């Protein structure tokens, strides 16, 4: 039995698909499949039921996978304990960040980190929330910056800032000169949304739940379009295709009049999201986490409310 085999069975259990698990582990599918079969033969049990398009975990396999997750986490902890007598601010920090935060926070954050702790370079990865949580659990990331809420995770979480949402309209839209817009108003408009997997998409659908049926039903696709990034959607807005909801940090100037997009605040209650930093309970470089958090709080993000006194919680 090897740690690599344990990593493979955890990946398959989460992905429910051998091919996708192999991609997540950066190996060829035959390599992963052979390793898992070898482990099953060694243990004398069936961990996965194969058949159809989706792989399922056997009841006994679920217990083995849960133990494998604990082993992998403790293995990462051993490495961290071995280095705890060293300078916690020396050496790389592997930081994950979701797609709808990265482009707006990272330029300022990376600059601040280089200036204050050049001995601790950031190894960055942008991804979806669910994938970042998986990488944290596997010990492949040290910390991640995400937006609440997210699934049960077993991580330590500390808030960074609160961020309100704003509405983006084409320059010549009938609402372009309004002082505010209600969430109810959005029901009558063609909405531009991020694709499935983005937590910000789910947060927008909470603001205007009527869009859910249009974003999933084939006969309603004319009412809702999907984009791969906020910047793609912003360009679609400027082309007059529809309107969208954006996080405040992605809008440098709410009063800009020289482009093809206009920004209007929501009427109260204003929808918002809370951005946090999360890490494993076993991660020992607390000073590194504190340094990243301090650097985030020093970033001049437009329109956000930095939470300097936020408490640490365990999920």
mmCIF file of C-alpha atoms in Angstrom:
data_model
loop_
_atom_site.group_PDB
_atom_site.id
_atom_site.type_symbol
_atom_site.label_atom_id
_atom_site.label_comp_id
_atom_site.label_asym_id
_atom_site.label_seq_id
_atom_site.Cartn_x
_atom_site.Cartn_y
_atom_site.Cartn_z
ATOM 1 C CA UNK A 1 0.000 0.000 0.000
ATOM 2 C CA UNK A 2 1.355 3.435 -0.949
ATOM 3 C CA UNK A 3 0.323 7.008 -0.323
ATOM 4 C CA UNK A 4 -0.082 7.411 -4.073
ATOM 5 C CA UNK A 5 -2.678 4.616 -4.155
ATOM 6 C CA UNK A 6 -4.538 6.261 -1.265
ATOM 7 C CA UNK A 7 -4.498 9.548 -3.147
ATOM 8 C CA UNK A 8 -5.955 7.819 -6.206
ATOM 9 C CA UNK A 9 -8.883 6.197 -4.360
ATOM 10 C CA UNK A 10 -9.742 9.500 -2.676
ATOM 11 C CA UNK A 11 -9.745 11.220 -6.073
ATOM 12 C CA UNK A 12 -12.019 8.576 -7.654
ATOM 13 C CA UNK A 13 -14.412 8.710 -4.694
ATOM 14 C CA UNK A 14 -14.751 12.470 -5.131
ATOM 15 C CA UNK A 15 -14.866 12.584 -8.915
ATOM 16 C CA UNK A 16 -17.072 9.459 -9.344
ATOM 17 C CA UNK A 17 -15.157 8.881 -12.568
ATOM 18 C CA UNK A 18 -11.778 7.233 -13.249
ATOM 19 C CA UNK A 19 -10.908 9.532 -16.138
ATOM 20 C CA UNK A 20 -11.680 12.716 -14.224
ATOM 21 C CA UNK A 21 -9.810 11.414 -11.181
ATOM 22 C CA UNK A 22 -6.769 10.683 -13.340
ATOM 23 C CA UNK A 23 -6.866 14.235 -14.680
ATOM 24 C CA UNK A 24 -7.096 15.613 -11.134
ATOM 25 C CA UNK A 25 -4.043 13.535 -10.141
ATOM 26 C CA UNK A 26 -2.136 14.443 -13.332
ATOM 27 C CA UNK A 27 -1.637 10.820 -14.398
ATOM 28 C CA UNK A 28 -2.875 8.638 -17.237
ATOM 29 C CA UNK A 29 -6.111 6.769 -16.551
ATOM 30 C CA UNK A 30 -4.531 3.295 -17.027
ATOM 31 C CA UNK A 31 -1.897 4.177 -14.407
ATOM 32 C CA UNK A 32 -4.570 5.146 -11.895
ATOM 33 C CA UNK A 33 -6.810 2.170 -12.670
ATOM 34 C CA UNK A 34 -3.974 -0.363 -12.337
ATOM 35 C CA UNK A 35 -2.865 1.151 -9.015
ATOM 36 C CA UNK A 36 -6.386 0.998 -7.563
ATOM 37 C CA UNK A 37 -6.884 -2.594 -8.735
ATOM 38 C CA UNK A 38 -3.558 -3.488 -7.100
ATOM 39 C CA UNK A 39 -4.717 -1.955 -3.825
ATOM 40 C CA UNK A 40 -8.060 -3.764 -3.983
ATOM 41 C CA UNK A 41 -6.240 -7.078 -4.611
ATOM 42 C CA UNK A 42 -3.871 -6.412 -1.712
ATOM 43 C CA UNK A 43 -6.743 -5.653 0.674
ATOM 44 C CA UNK A 44 -8.986 -8.361 -0.715
ATOM 45 C CA UNK A 45 -11.966 -6.016 -1.020
ATOM 46 C CA UNK A 46 -13.840 -4.123 -3.720
ATOM 47 C CA UNK A 47 -13.599 -0.368 -3.116
ATOM 48 C CA UNK A 48 -15.458 0.782 -6.239
ATOM 49 C CA UNK A 49 -18.360 -0.648 -8.203
ATOM 50 C CA UNK A 50 -17.605 -0.188 -11.902
ATOM 51 C CA UNK A 51 -20.273 0.029 -14.540
ATOM 52 C CA UNK A 52 -22.131 2.669 -16.500
ATOM 53 C CA UNK A 53 -20.867 6.212 -16.731
ATOM 54 C CA UNK A 54 -20.467 6.789 -12.996
ATOM 55 C CA UNK A 55 -18.355 4.924 -10.453
ATOM 56 C CA UNK A 56 -19.875 4.301 -7.011
ATOM 57 C CA UNK A 57 -18.122 3.534 -3.727
ATOM 58 C CA UNK A 58 -19.019 0.317 -1.897
ATOM 59 C CA UNK A 59 -20.040 0.633 1.786
ATOM 60 C CA UNK A 60 -16.722 -0.873 2.874
ATOM 61 C CA UNK A 61 -14.924 1.241 0.296
ATOM 62 C CA UNK A 62 -16.416 4.395 1.829
ATOM 63 C CA UNK A 63 -14.802 3.509 5.166
ATOM 64 C CA UNK A 64 -11.459 2.895 3.456
ATOM 65 C CA UNK A 65 -11.665 6.182 1.542
ATOM 66 C CA UNK A 66 -12.469 8.099 4.752
ATOM 67 C CA UNK A 67 -9.427 6.559 6.458
ATOM 68 C CA UNK A 68 -7.282 7.324 3.404
ATOM 69 C CA UNK A 69 -8.278 10.997 3.635
ATOM 70 C CA UNK A 70 -7.162 11.076 7.258
ATOM 71 C CA UNK A 71 -3.866 9.390 6.399
ATOM 72 C CA UNK A 72 -3.144 11.889 3.625
ATOM 73 C CA UNK A 73 -3.905 14.809 5.927
ATOM 74 C CA UNK A 74 -1.648 13.415 8.643
ATOM 75 C CA UNK A 75 1.108 12.835 6.097
ATOM 76 C CA UNK A 76 0.962 16.499 5.170
ATOM 77 C CA UNK A 77 1.039 17.358 8.872
ATOM 78 C CA UNK A 78 4.249 15.335 9.329
ATOM 79 C CA UNK A 79 5.957 17.434 6.663
ATOM 80 C CA UNK A 80 4.743 20.619 8.314
ATOM 81 C CA UNK A 81 5.888 19.476 11.773
ATOM 82 C CA UNK A 82 9.323 18.699 10.342
ATOM 83 C CA UNK A 83 9.632 22.283 9.162
ATOM 84 C CA UNK A 84 8.001 24.032 12.147
ATOM 85 C CA UNK A 85 11.366 24.902 13.708
ATOM 86 C CA UNK A 86 12.262 26.781 10.571
ATOM 87 C CA UNK A 87 11.132 30.309 9.777
ATOM 88 C CA UNK A 88 7.377 29.987 9.002
ATOM 89 C CA UNK A 89 7.752 32.882 6.572
ATOM 90 C CA UNK A 90 10.553 31.158 4.664
ATOM 91 C CA UNK A 91 9.661 29.069 1.650
ATOM 92 C CA UNK A 92 6.715 29.041 -0.764
ATOM 93 C CA UNK A 93 3.079 29.205 0.288
ATOM 94 C CA UNK A 94 0.606 27.383 -1.956
ATOM 95 C CA UNK A 95 -2.447 29.624 -2.165
ATOM 96 C CA UNK A 96 -5.685 28.865 -3.995
ATOM 97 C CA UNK A 97 -8.220 31.492 -5.015
ATOM 98 C CA UNK A 98 -11.575 31.353 -6.800
ATOM 99 C CA UNK A 99 -11.956 32.735 -10.318
ATOM 100 C CA UNK A 100 -14.216 35.648 -9.361
ATOM 101 C CA UNK A 101 -11.740 37.019 -6.810
ATOM 102 C CA UNK A 102 -8.329 36.297 -8.348
ATOM 103 C CA UNK A 103 -8.183 38.909 -11.153
ATOM 104 C CA UNK A 104 -9.115 41.754 -8.796
ATOM 105 C CA UNK A 105 -7.236 40.821 -5.610
ATOM 106 C CA UNK A 106 -4.070 39.115 -6.853
ATOM 107 C CA UNK A 107 -2.273 42.044 -8.560
ATOM 108 C CA UNK A 108 -2.282 44.070 -5.358
ATOM 109 C CA UNK A 109 -1.806 41.068 -3.053
ATOM 110 C CA UNK A 110 1.198 39.672 -4.931
ATOM 111 C CA UNK A 111 2.838 43.108 -5.053
ATOM 112 C CA UNK A 112 2.379 43.551 -1.293
ATOM 113 C CA UNK A 113 3.724 40.071 -0.552
ATOM 114 C CA UNK A 114 6.821 40.623 -2.682
ATOM 115 C CA UNK A 115 7.507 43.883 -0.876
ATOM 116 C CA UNK A 116 6.940 42.571 2.657
ATOM 117 C CA UNK A 117 7.964 38.879 2.588
ATOM 118 C CA UNK A 118 10.057 38.231 -0.531
ATOM 119 C CA UNK A 119 11.342 35.032 1.116
ATOM 120 C CA UNK A 120 7.835 33.532 0.953
ATOM 121 C CA UNK A 121 6.763 33.422 -2.713
ATOM 122 C CA UNK A 122 3.154 32.544 -3.464
ATOM 123 C CA UNK A 123 2.422 29.515 -5.648
ATOM 124 C CA UNK A 124 -1.013 30.423 -6.959
ATOM 125 C CA UNK A 125 -3.862 28.347 -8.323
ATOM 126 C CA UNK A 126 -7.225 29.677 -9.512
ATOM 127 C CA UNK A 127 -10.057 27.160 -9.426
ATOM 128 C CA UNK A 128 -13.634 26.450 -8.383
ATOM 129 C CA UNK A 129 -14.482 26.375 -4.662
ATOM 130 C CA UNK A 130 -15.128 22.621 -4.555
ATOM 131 C CA UNK A 131 -11.786 21.876 -6.210
ATOM 132 C CA UNK A 132 -9.860 24.215 -3.892
ATOM 133 C CA UNK A 133 -11.393 22.511 -0.844
ATOM 134 C CA UNK A 134 -10.371 19.143 -2.256
ATOM 135 C CA UNK A 135 -6.791 20.345 -2.798
ATOM 136 C CA UNK A 136 -6.677 21.739 0.733
ATOM 137 C CA UNK A 137 -7.813 18.432 2.192
ATOM 138 C CA UNK A 138 -5.235 16.543 0.140
ATOM 139 C CA UNK A 139 -2.465 18.835 1.355
ATOM 140 C CA UNK A 140 -1.761 20.134 -2.140
ATOM 141 C CA UNK A 141 -2.695 23.684 -1.105
ATOM 142 C CA UNK A 142 -1.772 25.419 2.138
ATOM 143 C CA UNK A 143 -4.592 27.973 2.139
ATOM 144 C CA UNK A 144 -7.368 29.236 -0.133
ATOM 145 C CA UNK A 145 -9.291 32.480 -0.541
ATOM 146 C CA UNK A 146 -12.962 31.749 -1.239
ATOM 147 C CA UNK A 147 -16.444 33.171 -0.687
ATOM 148 C CA UNK A 148 -19.001 31.865 1.791
ATOM 149 C CA UNK A 149 -20.984 29.735 1.886
ATOM 150 C CA UNK A 150 -19.283 26.532 0.814
ATOM 151 C CA UNK A 151 -19.897 22.830 1.577
ATOM 152 C CA UNK A 152 -18.957 21.122 4.834
ATOM 153 C CA UNK A 153 -15.208 21.212 4.847
ATOM 154 C CA UNK A 154 -13.537 20.603 8.220
ATOM 155 C CA UNK A 155 -11.261 23.611 7.680
ATOM 156 C CA UNK A 156 -10.332 26.631 9.751
ATOM 157 C CA UNK A 157 -11.860 29.804 8.324
ATOM 158 C CA UNK A 158 -11.183 33.493 8.967
ATOM 159 C CA UNK A 159 -13.117 36.304 7.230
ATOM 160 C CA UNK A 160 -11.222 38.844 5.121
ATOM 161 C CA UNK A 161 -13.833 41.264 3.774
ATOM 162 C CA UNK A 162 -17.470 41.786 2.842
ATOM 163 C CA UNK A 163 -18.254 42.750 -0.740
ATOM 164 C CA UNK A 164 -21.518 44.140 -2.100
ATOM 165 C CA UNK A 165 -22.902 43.311 -5.547
ATOM 166 C CA UNK A 166 -23.657 45.881 -8.246
ATOM 167 C CA UNK A 167 -25.598 45.767 -11.523
ATOM 168 C CA UNK A 168 -23.867 46.281 -14.864
ATOM 169 C CA UNK A 169 -25.923 47.637 -17.782
ATOM 170 C CA UNK A 170 -25.263 48.533 -21.425
ATOM 171 C CA UNK A 171 -24.598 52.263 -21.846
ATOM 172 C CA UNK A 172 -27.938 52.914 -23.555
ATOM 173 C CA UNK A 173 -30.084 50.731 -21.284
ATOM 174 C CA UNK A 174 -33.287 52.329 -20.000
ATOM 175 C CA UNK A 175 -32.002 52.003 -16.403
ATOM 176 C CA UNK A 176 -28.523 53.438 -17.059
ATOM 177 C CA UNK A 177 -29.263 56.701 -15.227
ATOM 178 C CA UNK A 178 -31.137 55.212 -12.290
ATOM 179 C CA UNK A 179 -29.799 55.754 -8.773
ATOM 180 C CA UNK A 180 -30.611 52.193 -7.689
ATOM 181 C CA UNK A 181 -32.279 48.985 -8.895
ATOM 182 C CA UNK A 182 -34.168 46.377 -6.885
ATOM 183 C CA UNK A 183 -33.580 42.644 -7.155
ATOM 184 C CA UNK A 184 -37.226 42.303 -8.217
ATOM 185 C CA UNK A 185 -36.557 44.511 -11.262
ATOM 186 C CA UNK A 186 -34.136 41.929 -12.645
ATOM 187 C CA UNK A 187 -36.957 39.464 -13.310
ATOM 188 C CA UNK A 188 -37.883 41.303 -16.504
ATOM 189 C CA UNK A 189 -34.380 41.426 -17.991
ATOM 190 C CA UNK A 190 -32.100 39.141 -19.986
ATOM 191 C CA UNK A 191 -29.453 38.089 -17.464
ATOM 192 C CA UNK A 192 -25.859 37.112 -18.172
ATOM 193 C CA UNK A 193 -24.522 34.495 -15.737
ATOM 194 C CA UNK A 194 -21.331 32.572 -15.088
ATOM 195 C CA UNK A 195 -21.436 28.885 -15.995
ATOM 196 C CA UNK A 196 -22.062 26.004 -13.610
ATOM 197 C CA UNK A 197 -19.377 25.476 -10.976
ATOM 198 C CA UNK A 198 -18.891 29.146 -10.130
ATOM 199 C CA UNK A 199 -20.125 29.933 -6.623
ATOM 200 C CA UNK A 200 -20.787 33.524 -7.692
ATOM 201 C CA UNK A 201 -23.349 32.201 -10.176
ATOM 202 C CA UNK A 202 -25.221 30.559 -7.287
ATOM 203 C CA UNK A 203 -25.082 33.782 -5.284
ATOM 204 C CA UNK A 204 -26.558 35.756 -8.202
ATOM 205 C CA UNK A 205 -29.344 33.191 -8.554
ATOM 206 C CA UNK A 206 -30.108 33.712 -4.864
ATOM 207 C CA UNK A 207 -30.560 37.420 -5.620
ATOM 208 C CA UNK A 208 -32.886 36.657 -8.533
ATOM 209 C CA UNK A 209 -34.100 33.045 -8.117
ATOM 210 C CA UNK A 210 -36.485 33.397 -11.059
ATOM 211 C CA UNK A 211 -33.454 33.098 -13.339
ATOM 212 C CA UNK A 212 -32.839 29.519 -12.153
ATOM 213 C CA UNK A 213 -35.543 28.065 -14.369
ATOM 214 C CA UNK A 214 -34.274 29.975 -17.406
ATOM 215 C CA UNK A 215 -30.667 28.992 -16.798
ATOM 216 C CA UNK A 216 -31.509 25.276 -16.789
ATOM 217 C CA UNK A 217 -34.541 24.844 -19.055
ATOM 218 C CA UNK A 218 -33.924 24.473 -22.770
ATOM 219 C CA UNK A 219 -36.938 26.564 -23.748
ATOM 220 C CA UNK A 220 -35.778 29.481 -21.627
ATOM 221 C CA UNK A 221 -32.199 29.821 -22.865
ATOM 222 C CA UNK A 222 -33.069 33.011 -24.750
ATOM 223 C CA UNK A 223 -33.614 34.689 -21.390
ATOM 224 C CA UNK A 224 -30.279 33.747 -19.829
ATOM 225 C CA UNK A 225 -26.792 33.486 -21.327
ATOM 226 C CA UNK A 226 -23.693 32.042 -19.655
ATOM 227 C CA UNK A 227 -20.088 33.214 -19.774
ATOM 228 C CA UNK A 228 -16.826 31.638 -18.655
ATOM 229 C CA UNK A 229 -15.528 34.664 -16.724
ATOM 230 C CA UNK A 230 -16.728 37.970 -15.327
ATOM 231 C CA UNK A 231 -14.695 39.846 -17.932
ATOM 232 C CA UNK A 232 -16.329 37.867 -20.760
ATOM 233 C CA UNK A 233 -19.722 38.726 -19.320
ATOM 234 C CA UNK A 234 -18.762 42.393 -18.955
ATOM 235 C CA UNK A 235 -17.913 42.495 -22.685
ATOM 236 C CA UNK A 236 -21.257 40.852 -23.458
ATOM 237 C CA UNK A 237 -22.984 43.591 -21.450
ATOM 238 C CA UNK A 238 -21.113 46.291 -23.384
ATOM 239 C CA UNK A 239 -22.383 44.698 -26.598
ATOM 240 C CA UNK A 240 -25.974 45.166 -25.439
ATOM 241 C CA UNK A 241 -26.780 41.457 -25.045
ATOM 242 C CA UNK A 242 -28.113 41.816 -21.520
ATOM 243 C CA UNK A 243 -27.313 42.889 -17.976
ATOM 244 C CA UNK A 244 -25.403 41.186 -15.161
ATOM 245 C CA UNK A 245 -24.497 41.307 -11.488
ATOM 246 C CA UNK A 246 -20.847 41.860 -10.519
ATOM 247 C CA UNK A 247 -18.900 41.878 -7.238
ATOM 248 C CA UNK A 248 -17.945 45.399 -6.175
ATOM 249 C CA UNK A 249 -14.172 44.759 -6.349
ATOM 250 C CA UNK A 250 -14.453 44.110 -10.094
ATOM 251 C CA UNK A 251 -15.746 47.671 -10.649
ATOM 252 C CA UNK A 252 -12.917 50.211 -10.185
ATOM 253 C CA UNK A 253 -15.164 53.237 -10.799
ATOM 254 C CA UNK A 254 -18.920 53.064 -10.225
ATOM 255 C CA UNK A 255 -19.374 56.482 -11.877
ATOM 256 C CA UNK A 256 -17.385 55.805 -15.051
ATOM 257 C CA UNK A 257 -19.069 57.416 -18.071
ATOM 258 C CA UNK A 258 -16.470 56.880 -20.800
ATOM 259 C CA UNK A 259 -17.153 53.225 -21.609
ATOM 260 C CA UNK A 260 -20.011 51.120 -22.938
ATOM 261 C CA UNK A 261 -21.070 49.830 -19.484
ATOM 262 C CA UNK A 262 -22.882 51.634 -16.680
ATOM 263 C CA UNK A 263 -22.944 50.476 -13.046
ATOM 264 C CA UNK A 264 -25.936 50.954 -10.755
ATOM 265 C CA UNK A 265 -26.151 49.987 -7.044
ATOM 266 C CA UNK A 266 -28.791 47.653 -5.676
ATOM 267 C CA UNK A 267 -31.550 49.101 -3.535
ATOM 268 C CA UNK A 268 -31.469 47.899 0.064
ATOM 269 C CA UNK A 269 -31.183 45.180 1.175
ATOM 270 C CA UNK A 270 -28.005 45.071 -0.909
ATOM 271 C CA UNK A 271 -26.847 41.505 -1.723
ATOM 272 C CA UNK A 272 -23.242 40.767 -0.815
ATOM 273 C CA UNK A 273 -20.756 37.994 -0.173
ATOM 274 C CA UNK A 274 -18.177 37.359 2.543
ATOM 275 C CA UNK A 275 -14.664 36.505 1.373
ATOM 276 C CA UNK A 276 -12.573 34.303 3.686
ATOM 277 C CA UNK A 277 -9.235 32.545 3.918
ATOM 278 C CA UNK A 278 -9.345 28.842 4.826
ATOM 279 C CA UNK A 279 -6.667 26.345 5.818
ATOM 280 C CA UNK A 280 -6.309 22.858 7.325
ATOM 281 C CA UNK A 281 -6.364 22.459 11.100
ATOM 282 C CA UNK A 282 -3.066 20.604 10.858
ATOM 283 C CA UNK A 283 -1.272 23.407 9.010
ATOM 284 C CA UNK A 284 1.462 24.691 11.328
ATOM 285 C CA UNK A 285 2.634 27.890 9.595
ATOM 286 C CA UNK A 286 0.116 30.174 11.279
ATOM 287 C CA UNK A 287 2.423 33.159 10.842
ATOM 288 C CA UNK A 288 2.269 32.631 7.073
ATOM 289 C CA UNK A 289 -1.550 32.692 7.131
ATOM 290 C CA UNK A 290 -1.495 35.839 9.274
ATOM 291 C CA UNK A 291 0.888 37.499 6.812
ATOM 292 C CA UNK A 292 -1.337 36.741 3.823
ATOM 293 C CA UNK A 293 -4.390 38.012 5.683
ATOM 294 C CA UNK A 294 -2.594 41.218 6.667
ATOM 295 C CA UNK A 295 -1.554 41.717 3.026
ATOM 296 C CA UNK A 296 -5.164 41.248 1.843
ATOM 297 C CA UNK A 297 -6.401 43.789 4.385
ATOM 298 C CA UNK A 298 -3.822 46.246 3.043
ATOM 299 C CA UNK A 299 -5.094 45.898 -0.533
ATOM 300 C CA UNK A 300 -7.069 48.854 -1.826
ATOM 301 C CA UNK A 301 -10.044 46.987 -3.259
ATOM 302 C CA UNK A 302 -12.826 49.343 -4.388
ATOM 303 C CA UNK A 303 -16.001 49.326 -2.330
ATOM 304 C CA UNK A 304 -15.248 46.412 0.014
ATOM 305 C CA UNK A 305 -15.470 46.381 3.807
ATOM 306 C CA UNK A 306 -12.244 44.944 5.251
ATOM 307 C CA UNK A 307 -12.788 42.887 8.428
ATOM 308 C CA UNK A 308 -9.767 43.674 10.592
ATOM 309 C CA UNK A 309 -11.151 42.096 13.784
ATOM 310 C CA UNK A 310 -12.676 38.930 12.304
ATOM 311 C CA UNK A 311 -12.664 35.781 14.440
ATOM 312 C CA UNK A 312 -11.313 32.382 13.443
ATOM 313 C CA UNK A 313 -13.873 29.553 13.221
ATOM 314 C CA UNK A 314 -13.666 25.812 12.565
ATOM 315 C CA UNK A 315 -15.910 24.243 9.947
#
